[in-house]
Coordinates of C-alpha atoms and ligand atoms in Angstrom, one line a residue:
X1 CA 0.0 0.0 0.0
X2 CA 1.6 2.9 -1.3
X3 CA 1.3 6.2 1.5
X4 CA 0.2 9.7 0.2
X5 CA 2.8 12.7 1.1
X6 CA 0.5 14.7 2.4
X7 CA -0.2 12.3 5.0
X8 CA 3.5 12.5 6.5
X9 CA 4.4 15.1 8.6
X10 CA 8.1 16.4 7.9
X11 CA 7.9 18.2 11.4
X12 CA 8.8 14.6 12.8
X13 CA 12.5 13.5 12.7
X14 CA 13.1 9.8 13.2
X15 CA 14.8 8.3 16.4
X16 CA 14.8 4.8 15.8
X17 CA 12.0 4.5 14.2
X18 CA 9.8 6.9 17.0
X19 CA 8.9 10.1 14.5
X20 CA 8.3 12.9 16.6
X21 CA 9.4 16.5 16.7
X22 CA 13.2 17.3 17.4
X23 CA 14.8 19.2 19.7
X24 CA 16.7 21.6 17.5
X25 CA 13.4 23.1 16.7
X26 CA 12.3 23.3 12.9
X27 CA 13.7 24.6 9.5
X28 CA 12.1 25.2 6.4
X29 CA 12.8 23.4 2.4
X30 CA 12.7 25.6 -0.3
X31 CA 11.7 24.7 -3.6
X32 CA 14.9 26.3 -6.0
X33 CA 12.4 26.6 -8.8
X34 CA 10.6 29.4 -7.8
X35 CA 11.7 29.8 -4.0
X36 CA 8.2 29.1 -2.7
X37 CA 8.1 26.9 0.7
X38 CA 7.9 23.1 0.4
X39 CA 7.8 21.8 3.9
X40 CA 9.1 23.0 7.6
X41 CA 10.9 20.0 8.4
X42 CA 12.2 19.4 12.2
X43 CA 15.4 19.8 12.9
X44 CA 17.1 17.1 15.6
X45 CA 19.3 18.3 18.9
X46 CA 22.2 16.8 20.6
X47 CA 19.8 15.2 22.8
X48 CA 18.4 13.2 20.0
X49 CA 21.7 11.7 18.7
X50 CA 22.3 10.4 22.5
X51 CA 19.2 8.9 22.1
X52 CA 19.3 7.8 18.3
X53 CA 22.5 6.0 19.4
X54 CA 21.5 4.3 22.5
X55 CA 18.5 2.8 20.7
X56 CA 20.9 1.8 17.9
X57 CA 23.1 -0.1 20.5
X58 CA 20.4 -1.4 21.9
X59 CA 18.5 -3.0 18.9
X60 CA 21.5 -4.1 17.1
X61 CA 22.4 -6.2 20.6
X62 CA 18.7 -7.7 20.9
X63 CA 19.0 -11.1 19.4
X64 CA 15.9 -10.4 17.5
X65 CA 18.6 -8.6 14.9
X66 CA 21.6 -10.1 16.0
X67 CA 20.9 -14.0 15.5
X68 CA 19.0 -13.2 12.3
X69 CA 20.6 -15.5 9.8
X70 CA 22.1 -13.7 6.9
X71 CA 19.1 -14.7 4.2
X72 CA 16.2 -13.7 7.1
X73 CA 17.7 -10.2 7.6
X74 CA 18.3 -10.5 3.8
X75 CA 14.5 -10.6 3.6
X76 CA 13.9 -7.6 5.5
X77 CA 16.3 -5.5 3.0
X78 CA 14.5 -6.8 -0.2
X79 CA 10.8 -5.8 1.2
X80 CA 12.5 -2.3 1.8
X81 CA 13.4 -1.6 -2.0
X82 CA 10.2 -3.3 -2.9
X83 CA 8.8 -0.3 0.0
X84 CA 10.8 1.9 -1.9
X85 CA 10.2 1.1 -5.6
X86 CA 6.2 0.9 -4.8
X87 CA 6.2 4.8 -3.7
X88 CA 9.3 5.2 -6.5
X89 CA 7.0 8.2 -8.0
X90 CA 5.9 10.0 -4.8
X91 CA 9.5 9.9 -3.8
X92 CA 10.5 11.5 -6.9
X93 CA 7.3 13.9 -6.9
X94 CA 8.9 15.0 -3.2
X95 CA 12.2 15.0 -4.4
X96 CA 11.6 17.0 -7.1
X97 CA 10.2 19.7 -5.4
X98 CA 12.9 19.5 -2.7
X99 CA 15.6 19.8 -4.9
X100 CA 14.4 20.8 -8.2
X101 CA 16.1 18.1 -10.0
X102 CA 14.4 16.7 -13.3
X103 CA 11.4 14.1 -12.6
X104 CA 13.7 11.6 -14.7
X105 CA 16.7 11.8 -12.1
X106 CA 14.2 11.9 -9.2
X107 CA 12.6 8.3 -10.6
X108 CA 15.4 7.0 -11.4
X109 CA 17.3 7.7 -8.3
X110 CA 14.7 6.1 -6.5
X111 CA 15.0 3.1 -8.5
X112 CA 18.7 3.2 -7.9
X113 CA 17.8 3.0 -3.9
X114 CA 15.6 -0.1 -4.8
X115 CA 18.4 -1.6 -6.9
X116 CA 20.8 -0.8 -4.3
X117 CA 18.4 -2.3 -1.4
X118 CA 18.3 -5.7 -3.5
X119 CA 21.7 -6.1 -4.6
X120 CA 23.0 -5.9 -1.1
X121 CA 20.0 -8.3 0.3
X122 CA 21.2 -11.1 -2.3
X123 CA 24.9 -10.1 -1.8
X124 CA 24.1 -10.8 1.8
X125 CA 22.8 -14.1 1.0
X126 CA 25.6 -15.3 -1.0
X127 CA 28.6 -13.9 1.6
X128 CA 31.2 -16.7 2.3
X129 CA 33.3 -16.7 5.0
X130 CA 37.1 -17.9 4.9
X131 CA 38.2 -21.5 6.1
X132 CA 41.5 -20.5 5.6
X133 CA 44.8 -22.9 5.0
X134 CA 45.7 -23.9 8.2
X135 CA 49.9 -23.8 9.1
X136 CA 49.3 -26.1 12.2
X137 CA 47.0 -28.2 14.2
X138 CA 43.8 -26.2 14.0
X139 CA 41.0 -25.2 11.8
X140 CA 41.5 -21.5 10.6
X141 CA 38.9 -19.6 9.7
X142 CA 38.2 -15.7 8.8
X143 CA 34.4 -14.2 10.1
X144 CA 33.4 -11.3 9.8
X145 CA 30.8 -9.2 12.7
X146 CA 28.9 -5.5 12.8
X147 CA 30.8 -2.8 13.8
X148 CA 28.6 -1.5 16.0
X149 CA 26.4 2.2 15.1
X150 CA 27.8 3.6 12.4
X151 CA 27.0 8.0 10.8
X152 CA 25.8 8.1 7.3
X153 CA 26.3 11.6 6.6
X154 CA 25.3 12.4 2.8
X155 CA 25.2 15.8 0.7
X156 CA 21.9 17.2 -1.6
X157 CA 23.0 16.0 -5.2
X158 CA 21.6 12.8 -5.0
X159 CA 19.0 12.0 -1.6
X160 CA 17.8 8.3 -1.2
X161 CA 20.4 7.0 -3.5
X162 CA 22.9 8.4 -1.6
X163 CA 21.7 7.3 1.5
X164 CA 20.6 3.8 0.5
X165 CA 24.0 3.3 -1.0
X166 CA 25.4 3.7 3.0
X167 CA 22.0 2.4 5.1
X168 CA 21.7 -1.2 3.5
X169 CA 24.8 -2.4 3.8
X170 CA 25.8 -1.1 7.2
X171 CA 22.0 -2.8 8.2
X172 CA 23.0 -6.1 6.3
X173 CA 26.6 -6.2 8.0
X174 CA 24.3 -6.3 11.3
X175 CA 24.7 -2.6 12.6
X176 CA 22.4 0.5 13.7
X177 CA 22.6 3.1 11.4
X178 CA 22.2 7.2 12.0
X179 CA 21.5 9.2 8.7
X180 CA 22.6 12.6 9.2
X181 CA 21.0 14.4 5.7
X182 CA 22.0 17.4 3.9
X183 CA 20.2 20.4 5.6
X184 CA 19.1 21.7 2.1
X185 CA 17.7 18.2 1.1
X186 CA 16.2 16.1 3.7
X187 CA 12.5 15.5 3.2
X188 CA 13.2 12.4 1.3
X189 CA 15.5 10.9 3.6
X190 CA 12.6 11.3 6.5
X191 CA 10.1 9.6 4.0
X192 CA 12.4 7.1 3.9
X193 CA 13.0 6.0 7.3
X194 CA 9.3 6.0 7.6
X195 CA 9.1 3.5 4.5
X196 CA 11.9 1.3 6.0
X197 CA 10.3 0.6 9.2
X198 CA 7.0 -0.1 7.4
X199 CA 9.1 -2.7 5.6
X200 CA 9.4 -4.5 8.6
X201 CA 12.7 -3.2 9.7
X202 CA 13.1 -3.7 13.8
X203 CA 13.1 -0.5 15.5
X204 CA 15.7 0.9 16.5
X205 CA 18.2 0.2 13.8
X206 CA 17.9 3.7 11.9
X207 CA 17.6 6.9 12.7
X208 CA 17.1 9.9 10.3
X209 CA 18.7 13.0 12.3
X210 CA 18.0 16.2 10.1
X211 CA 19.9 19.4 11.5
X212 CA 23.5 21.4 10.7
X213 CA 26.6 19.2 9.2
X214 CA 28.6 21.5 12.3
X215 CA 26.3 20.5 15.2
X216 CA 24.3 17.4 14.5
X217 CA 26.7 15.7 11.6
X218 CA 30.2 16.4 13.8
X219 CA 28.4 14.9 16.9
X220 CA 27.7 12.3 15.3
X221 CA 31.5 11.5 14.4
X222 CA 33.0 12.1 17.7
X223 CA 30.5 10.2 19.6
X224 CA 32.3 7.2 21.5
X225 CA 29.6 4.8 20.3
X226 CA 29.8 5.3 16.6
X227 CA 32.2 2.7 15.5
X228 CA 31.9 4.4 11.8
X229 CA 31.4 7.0 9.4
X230 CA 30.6 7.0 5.8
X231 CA 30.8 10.1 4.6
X232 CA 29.6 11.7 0.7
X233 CA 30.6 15.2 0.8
X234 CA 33.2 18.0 -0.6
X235 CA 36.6 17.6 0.6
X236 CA 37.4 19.7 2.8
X237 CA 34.3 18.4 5.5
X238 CA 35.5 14.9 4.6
X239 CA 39.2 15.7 6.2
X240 CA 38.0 17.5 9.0
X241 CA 35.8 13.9 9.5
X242 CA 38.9 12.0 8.9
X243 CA 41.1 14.1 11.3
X244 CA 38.3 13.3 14.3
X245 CA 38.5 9.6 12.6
X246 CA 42.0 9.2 13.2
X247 CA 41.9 10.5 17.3
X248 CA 39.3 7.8 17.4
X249 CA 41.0 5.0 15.5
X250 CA 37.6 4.9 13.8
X251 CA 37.2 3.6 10.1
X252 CA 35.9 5.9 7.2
X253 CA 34.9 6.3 4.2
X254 CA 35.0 9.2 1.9
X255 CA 33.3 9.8 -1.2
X256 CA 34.6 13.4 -2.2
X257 CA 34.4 16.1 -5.3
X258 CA 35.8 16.3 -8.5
X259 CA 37.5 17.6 -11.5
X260 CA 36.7 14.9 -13.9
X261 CA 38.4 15.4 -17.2
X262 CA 36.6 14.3 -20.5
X263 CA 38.9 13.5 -23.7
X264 CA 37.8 13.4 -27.4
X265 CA 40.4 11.7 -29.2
X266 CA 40.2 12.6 -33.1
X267 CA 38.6 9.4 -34.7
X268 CA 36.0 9.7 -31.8
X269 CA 32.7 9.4 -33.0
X270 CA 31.9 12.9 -32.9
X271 CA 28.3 12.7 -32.4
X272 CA 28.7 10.6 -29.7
X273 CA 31.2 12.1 -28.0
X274 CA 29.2 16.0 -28.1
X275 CA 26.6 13.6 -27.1
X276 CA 28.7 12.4 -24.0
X277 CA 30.1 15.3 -23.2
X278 CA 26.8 16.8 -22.6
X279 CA 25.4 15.0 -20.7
X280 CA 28.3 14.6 -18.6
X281 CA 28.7 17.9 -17.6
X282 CA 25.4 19.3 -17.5
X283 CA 22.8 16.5 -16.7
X284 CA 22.0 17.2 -12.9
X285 CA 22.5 21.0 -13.7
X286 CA 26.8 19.9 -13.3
X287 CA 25.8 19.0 -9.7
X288 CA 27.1 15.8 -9.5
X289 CA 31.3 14.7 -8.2
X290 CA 31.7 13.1 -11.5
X291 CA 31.0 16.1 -13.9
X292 CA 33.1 16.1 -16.7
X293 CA 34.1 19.3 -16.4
X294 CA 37.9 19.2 -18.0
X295 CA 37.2 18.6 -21.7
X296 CA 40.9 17.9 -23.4
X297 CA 40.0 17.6 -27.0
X298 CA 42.7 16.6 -29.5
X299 CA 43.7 20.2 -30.9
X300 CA 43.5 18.7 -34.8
X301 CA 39.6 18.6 -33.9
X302 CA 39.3 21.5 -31.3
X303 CA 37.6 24.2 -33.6
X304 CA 35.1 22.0 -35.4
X305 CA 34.0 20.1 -31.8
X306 CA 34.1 23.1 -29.8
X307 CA 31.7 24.7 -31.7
X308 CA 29.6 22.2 -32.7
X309 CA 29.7 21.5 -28.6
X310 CA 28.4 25.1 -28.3
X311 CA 25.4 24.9 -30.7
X312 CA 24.3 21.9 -29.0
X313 CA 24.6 23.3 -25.7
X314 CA 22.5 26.2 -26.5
X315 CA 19.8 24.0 -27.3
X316 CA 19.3 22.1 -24.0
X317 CA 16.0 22.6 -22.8
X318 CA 16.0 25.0 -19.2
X319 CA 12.9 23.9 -17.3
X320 CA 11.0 23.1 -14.1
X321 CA 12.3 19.4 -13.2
X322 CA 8.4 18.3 -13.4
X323 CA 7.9 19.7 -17.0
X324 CA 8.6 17.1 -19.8
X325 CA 11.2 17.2 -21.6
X326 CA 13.8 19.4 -19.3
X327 CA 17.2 18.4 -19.7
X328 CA 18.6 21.8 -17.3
X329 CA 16.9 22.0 -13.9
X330 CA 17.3 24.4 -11.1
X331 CA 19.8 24.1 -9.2
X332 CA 19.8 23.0 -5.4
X333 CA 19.2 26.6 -3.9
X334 CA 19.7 29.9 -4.8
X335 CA 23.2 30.2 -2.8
X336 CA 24.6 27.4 -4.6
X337 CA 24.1 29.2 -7.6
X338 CA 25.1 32.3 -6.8
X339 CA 28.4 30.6 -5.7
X340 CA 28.6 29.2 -9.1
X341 CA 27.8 32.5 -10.9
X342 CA 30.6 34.0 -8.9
X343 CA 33.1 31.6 -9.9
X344 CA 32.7 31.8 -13.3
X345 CA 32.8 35.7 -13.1
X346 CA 36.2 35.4 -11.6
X347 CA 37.4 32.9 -14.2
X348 CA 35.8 35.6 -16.8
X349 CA 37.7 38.6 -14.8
X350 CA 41.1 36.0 -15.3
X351 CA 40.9 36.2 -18.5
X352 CA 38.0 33.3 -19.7
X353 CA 36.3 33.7 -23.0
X354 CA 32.6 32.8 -22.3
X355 CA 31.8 30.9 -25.6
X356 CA 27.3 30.2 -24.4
X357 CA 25.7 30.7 -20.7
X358 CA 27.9 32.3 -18.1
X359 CA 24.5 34.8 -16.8
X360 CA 22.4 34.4 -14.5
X361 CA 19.0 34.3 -16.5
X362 CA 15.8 36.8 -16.6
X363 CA 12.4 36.2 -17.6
X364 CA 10.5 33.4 -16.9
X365 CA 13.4 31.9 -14.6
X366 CA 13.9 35.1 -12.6
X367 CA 12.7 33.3 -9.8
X368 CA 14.4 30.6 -9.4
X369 CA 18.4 29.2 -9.2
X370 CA 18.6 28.4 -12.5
X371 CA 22.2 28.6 -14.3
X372 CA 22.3 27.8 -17.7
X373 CA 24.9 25.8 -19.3
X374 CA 28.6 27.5 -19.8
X375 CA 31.6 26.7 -21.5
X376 CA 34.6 28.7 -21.3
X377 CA 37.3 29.0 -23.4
X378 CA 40.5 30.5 -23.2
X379 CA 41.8 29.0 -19.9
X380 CA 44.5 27.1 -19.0
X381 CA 44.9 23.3 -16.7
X382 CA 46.2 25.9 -14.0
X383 CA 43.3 28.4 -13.9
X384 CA 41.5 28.0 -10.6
X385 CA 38.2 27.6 -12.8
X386 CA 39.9 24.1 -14.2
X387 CA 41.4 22.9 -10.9
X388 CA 38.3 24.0 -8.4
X389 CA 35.5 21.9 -8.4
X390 CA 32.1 24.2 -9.1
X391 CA 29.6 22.1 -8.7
X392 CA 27.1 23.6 -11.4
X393 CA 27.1 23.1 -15.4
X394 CA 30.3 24.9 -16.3
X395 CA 32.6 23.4 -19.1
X396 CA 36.3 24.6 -19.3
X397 CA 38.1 23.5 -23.2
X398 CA 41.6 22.3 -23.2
X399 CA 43.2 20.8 -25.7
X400 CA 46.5 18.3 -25.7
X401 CA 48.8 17.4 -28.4
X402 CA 49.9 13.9 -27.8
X403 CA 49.1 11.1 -25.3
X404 CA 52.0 12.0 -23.0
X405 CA 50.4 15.7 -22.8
X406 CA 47.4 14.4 -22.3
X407 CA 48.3 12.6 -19.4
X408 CA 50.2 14.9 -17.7
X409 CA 47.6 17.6 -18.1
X410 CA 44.7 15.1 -17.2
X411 CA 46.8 13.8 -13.6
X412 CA 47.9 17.3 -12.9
X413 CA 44.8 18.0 -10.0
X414 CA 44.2 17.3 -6.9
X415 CA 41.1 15.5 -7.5
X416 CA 41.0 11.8 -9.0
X417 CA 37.5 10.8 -9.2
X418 CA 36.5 9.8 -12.9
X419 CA 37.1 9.9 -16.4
X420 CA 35.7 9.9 -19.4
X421 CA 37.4 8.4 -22.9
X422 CA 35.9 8.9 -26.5
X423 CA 37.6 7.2 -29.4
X424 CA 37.5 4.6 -31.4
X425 CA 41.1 3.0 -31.0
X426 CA 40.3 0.7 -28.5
X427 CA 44.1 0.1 -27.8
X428 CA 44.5 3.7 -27.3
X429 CA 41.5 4.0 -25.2
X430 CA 43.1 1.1 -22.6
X431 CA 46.5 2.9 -22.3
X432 CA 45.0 6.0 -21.5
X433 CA 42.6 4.2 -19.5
X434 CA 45.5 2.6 -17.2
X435 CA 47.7 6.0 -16.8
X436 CA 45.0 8.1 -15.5
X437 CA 44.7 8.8 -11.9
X438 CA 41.1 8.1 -11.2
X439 CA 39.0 6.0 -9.3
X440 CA 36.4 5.1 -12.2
X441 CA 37.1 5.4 -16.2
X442 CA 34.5 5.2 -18.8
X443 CA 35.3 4.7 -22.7
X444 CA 32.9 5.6 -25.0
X445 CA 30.0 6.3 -22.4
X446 CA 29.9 8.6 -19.3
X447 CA 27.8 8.3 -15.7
X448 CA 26.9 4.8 -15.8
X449 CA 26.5 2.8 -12.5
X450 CA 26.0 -0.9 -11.8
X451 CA 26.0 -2.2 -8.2
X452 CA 28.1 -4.5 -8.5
X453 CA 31.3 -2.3 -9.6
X454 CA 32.8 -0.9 -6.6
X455 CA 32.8 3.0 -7.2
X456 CA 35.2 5.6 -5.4
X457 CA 38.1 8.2 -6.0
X458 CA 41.7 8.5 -5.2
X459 CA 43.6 11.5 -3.8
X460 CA 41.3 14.4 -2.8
X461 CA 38.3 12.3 -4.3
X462 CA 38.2 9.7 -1.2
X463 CA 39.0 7.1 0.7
X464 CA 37.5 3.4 0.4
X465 CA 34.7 2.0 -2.4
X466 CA 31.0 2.0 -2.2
X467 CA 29.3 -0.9 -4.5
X468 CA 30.6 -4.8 -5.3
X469 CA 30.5 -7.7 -3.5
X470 CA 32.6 -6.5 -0.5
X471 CA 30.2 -3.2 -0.1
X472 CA 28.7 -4.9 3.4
X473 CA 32.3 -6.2 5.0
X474 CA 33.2 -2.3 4.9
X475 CA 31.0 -2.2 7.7
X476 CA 32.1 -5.2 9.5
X477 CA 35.1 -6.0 11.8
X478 CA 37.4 -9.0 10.1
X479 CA 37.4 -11.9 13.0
X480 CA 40.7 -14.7 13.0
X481 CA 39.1 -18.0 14.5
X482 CA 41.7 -21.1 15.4
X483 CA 39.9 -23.8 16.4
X484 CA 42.6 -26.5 18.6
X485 CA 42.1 -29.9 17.0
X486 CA 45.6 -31.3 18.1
X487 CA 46.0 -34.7 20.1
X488 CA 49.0 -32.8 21.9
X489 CA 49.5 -31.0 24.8
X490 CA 51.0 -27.4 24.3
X491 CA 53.8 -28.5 26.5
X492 CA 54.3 -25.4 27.9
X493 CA 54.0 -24.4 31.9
Ligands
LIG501 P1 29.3 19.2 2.3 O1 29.1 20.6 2.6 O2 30.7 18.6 2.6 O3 28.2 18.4 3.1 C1 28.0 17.1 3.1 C2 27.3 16.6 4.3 O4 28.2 16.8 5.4 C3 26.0 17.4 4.7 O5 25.1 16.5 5.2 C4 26.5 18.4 5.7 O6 25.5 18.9 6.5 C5 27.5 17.5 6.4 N1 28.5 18.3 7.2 C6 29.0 19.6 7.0 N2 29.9 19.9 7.9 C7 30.1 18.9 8.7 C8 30.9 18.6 9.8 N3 31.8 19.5 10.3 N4 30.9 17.4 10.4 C9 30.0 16.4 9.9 N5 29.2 16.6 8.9 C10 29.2 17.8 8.2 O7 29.0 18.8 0.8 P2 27.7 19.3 0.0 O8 27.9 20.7 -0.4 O9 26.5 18.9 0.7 O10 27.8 18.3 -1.3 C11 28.6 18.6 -2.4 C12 29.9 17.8 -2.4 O11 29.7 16.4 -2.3 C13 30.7 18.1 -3.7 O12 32.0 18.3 -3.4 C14 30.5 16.7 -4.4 O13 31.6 16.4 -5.3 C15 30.5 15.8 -3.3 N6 29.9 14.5 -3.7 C16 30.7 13.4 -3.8 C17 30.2 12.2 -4.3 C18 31.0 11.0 -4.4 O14 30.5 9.9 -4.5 N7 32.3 11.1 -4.5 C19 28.8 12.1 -4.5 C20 28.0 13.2 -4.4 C21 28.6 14.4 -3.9 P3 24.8 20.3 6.1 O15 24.1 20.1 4.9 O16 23.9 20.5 7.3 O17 25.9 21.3 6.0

């Protein structure tokens, strides 16, 4: 039975499955299309989080969790992304408005929180444990148990994918969870928790703590009993986290920005790699850690692309996210956009030729934080407008000459998050492929996901994977088991 939305009351914050109002009072979500209010949502206190983590302890400990065997708690995972994909459109009605993203996105992210839900449940089912080679007179083996409670702390660009990603497999490794949303995004995570513990999920094992990163998200990671936090953020929040991690001894994991570049070699298909190009930088408005927002494209090509790149560009369709056809929502909230505005006006007053977008628009989208798409021209890798990441649909052109300049240009930034690859040489494709500092690397396509390829970054991008068939041991302690079977005495004492 699917529930309406205007039946739930976003006043209520979730403490282990208890909705009720918390104690940091209230806060209100703005719709970014036209700024009008979409729901005063509660706000939880530090009272709440000692609470959210005592019932946490408590419920993971009750052996009515902790002696489920792994295909019964399995069970209750799958019946929460069936939960999830039955109320797939209200979730993406609500996100919509809470975030302005395109209807598409919103659906499909919700499907993506089902997938993920289901992927983990039958991942769960099929863990083995290690009976490993024994060097003397006993059985070896390798087990692995819950950590304990452990933060999810997640950012606004992608709500309910983003937190299912981090909730089912810290519930299928066994522990409590506390989701500590986004303060500009976290209607959808409250529905959520609601449509979890409807699923049959015992309570106590999640909480959804609304309320600011600063208060609510950094007591969350110094609290003794949190054994872990998984953090998907910008870079600088997820080293403070990891500083607090390390005076803990405590494991994290960081999913972090980025400065993806995108490279068109010249016997790319050309169509298909505007085509890619596009939508990897602008789809989600160029909110997302893996924008492409680098383009190196092979200088014998660079004139015709570019401005074939451009006219395209200028056709994407600006819109509300729930009108048909939109390709370039809102953005999040009128500050983020401002912020973006601002940095391309400083890569403008550096010397950035503006080749479409690059102005705030007027008219019909006075009202809202819309950006339209940019691409600047005219900058160098060392510009701060090509090594920052902005966060919004902003495309900077480079161009290399030959593969070793490529590289080098490509590796020289602090982030490492993703790549994208257009060209027909498919040997040329897999040496660029293996030199480039990145966590993922996509050939002839751009922004795919499965579940079941582990997904992360390396140096300012993160720290750990998300995704594959060890996704639920990242929330689990490793336990060494010998097991005595010799006929002899130890012979010592
Ligand atoms: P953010 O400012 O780092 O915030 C992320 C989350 O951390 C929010 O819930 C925030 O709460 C909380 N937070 C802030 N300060 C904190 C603190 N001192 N202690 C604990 N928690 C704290 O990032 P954002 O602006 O929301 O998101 C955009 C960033 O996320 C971009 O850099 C993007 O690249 C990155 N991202 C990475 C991935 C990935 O998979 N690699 C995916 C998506 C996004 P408040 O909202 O209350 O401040």
């Amino acid at each position: 039975m699917t529930q309406l939305l205007s039946d739930v009351d976003f006043s209520e914050i979730c403490v282990g499955g208890l909705f009720g109002p918390g104690s940091g009072g209230t806060a209100r979500s703005i719709d970014p299309t036209d700024g009008t209010l979409v729901a005063d949502y509660g706000i939880a206190g530090l009272d709440n989080v000692e609470d959210a983590v005592a019932m946490g302890q408590a419920a993971m400990a009750d052996p009515a969790w902790r002696n489920l065997k792994a295909h019964e708690r399995a069970r209750v995972l799958y019946r929460i992304g069936d939960m999830i994909e039955a109320h797939a459109d209200a979730i993406a009605a609500l996100q919509t408005r809470d975030t302005g993203k395109t209807l598409t996105e919103t659906r499909a992210l919700a499907m993506s929180a089902a997938g993920t839900f289901r992927y983990v449940a039958s991942t769960l089912e099929t863990l083995d444990e290690d009976l490993t080679p024994s060097r003397g007179p006993w059985v070896t083996m390798s087990v692995h148990e819950p950590l304990g409670v452990v933060a999810a702390i997640t950012p606004w660009n992608s709500p309910i994918a983003s937190d299912a990603q981090k909730v089912a497999p810290a519930l299928a490794a066994g522990n409590a969870v506390i989701l500590k949303p986004a303060e500009w995004t976290p209607l959808v995570s409250l529905f959520f928790a609601r449509l979890a513990y409807r699923a049959g999920l015992p309570k106590g094992l999640l909480s959804v703590l609304p309320g600011p990163g600063r208060v609510i998200g950094d007591a969350l990671v110094r609290h003794p009993l949190v054994k872990k936090v998984s953090f998907t953020g910008g870079t600088v929040t997820g080293v403070r986290i990891a500083e607090i991690a390390a005076s803990k001894l405590m494991p994290v994991s960081l999913e972090l920005g980025g400065k993806s570049p995108t490279i068109v070699f010249p016997d790319a298909d050309i169509e298909e790699a505007i085509a890619g190009v596009l939508y990897g930088v602008f789809s989600s408005t160029g909110q997302s850690c893996i924008a492409g927002s680098r383009l190196f494209v092979h200088e014998s090509i660079r004139e015709e692309f570019v401005s074939r790149l451009v006219e395209r560009a200028k056709a994407l369709r600006m819109g509300r996210g729930d009108a048909p056809g939109t390709q370039m929502a809102p953005m999040i909230h009128h500050r983020h956009r401002d912020h973006v505005a601002a940095m391309v006006d400083a890569a403008v007053a550096a010397g950035a030729r503006v080749l479409c977008g690059g102005e705030v628009p007027q008219g019909e989208f006075a009202e809202g934080a819309w950006y339209p798409p940019t691409i600047l021209d005219t900058v160098t890798n060392t510009d701060t407008i090509c090594r920052e990441e902005v966060f919004g649909p902003v495309l900077a052109v480079l161009s290399w000459r030959d593969e070793e300049d490529l590289v080098a240009q490509a590796n020289d930034n602090e982030y490492g998050l993703a790549c994208g690859i257009w060209t027909r040489d498919y040997k040329a494709a897999w040496r660029i492929a293996r030199r480039i500092e990145a966590g993922t690397v996509w050939i002839n396509t751009y922004k795919q996901f499965s579940s079941s390829t582990p997904f992360g970054g390396v140096k300012d991008s993160g720290l750990g994977r998300e995704k594959g068939r060890h996704w639920i041991q990242a929330y689990m302690n490793q336990k060494a088991i010998y097991w005595g079977m010799s006929e002899e005495p130890i012979g010592w004492g």
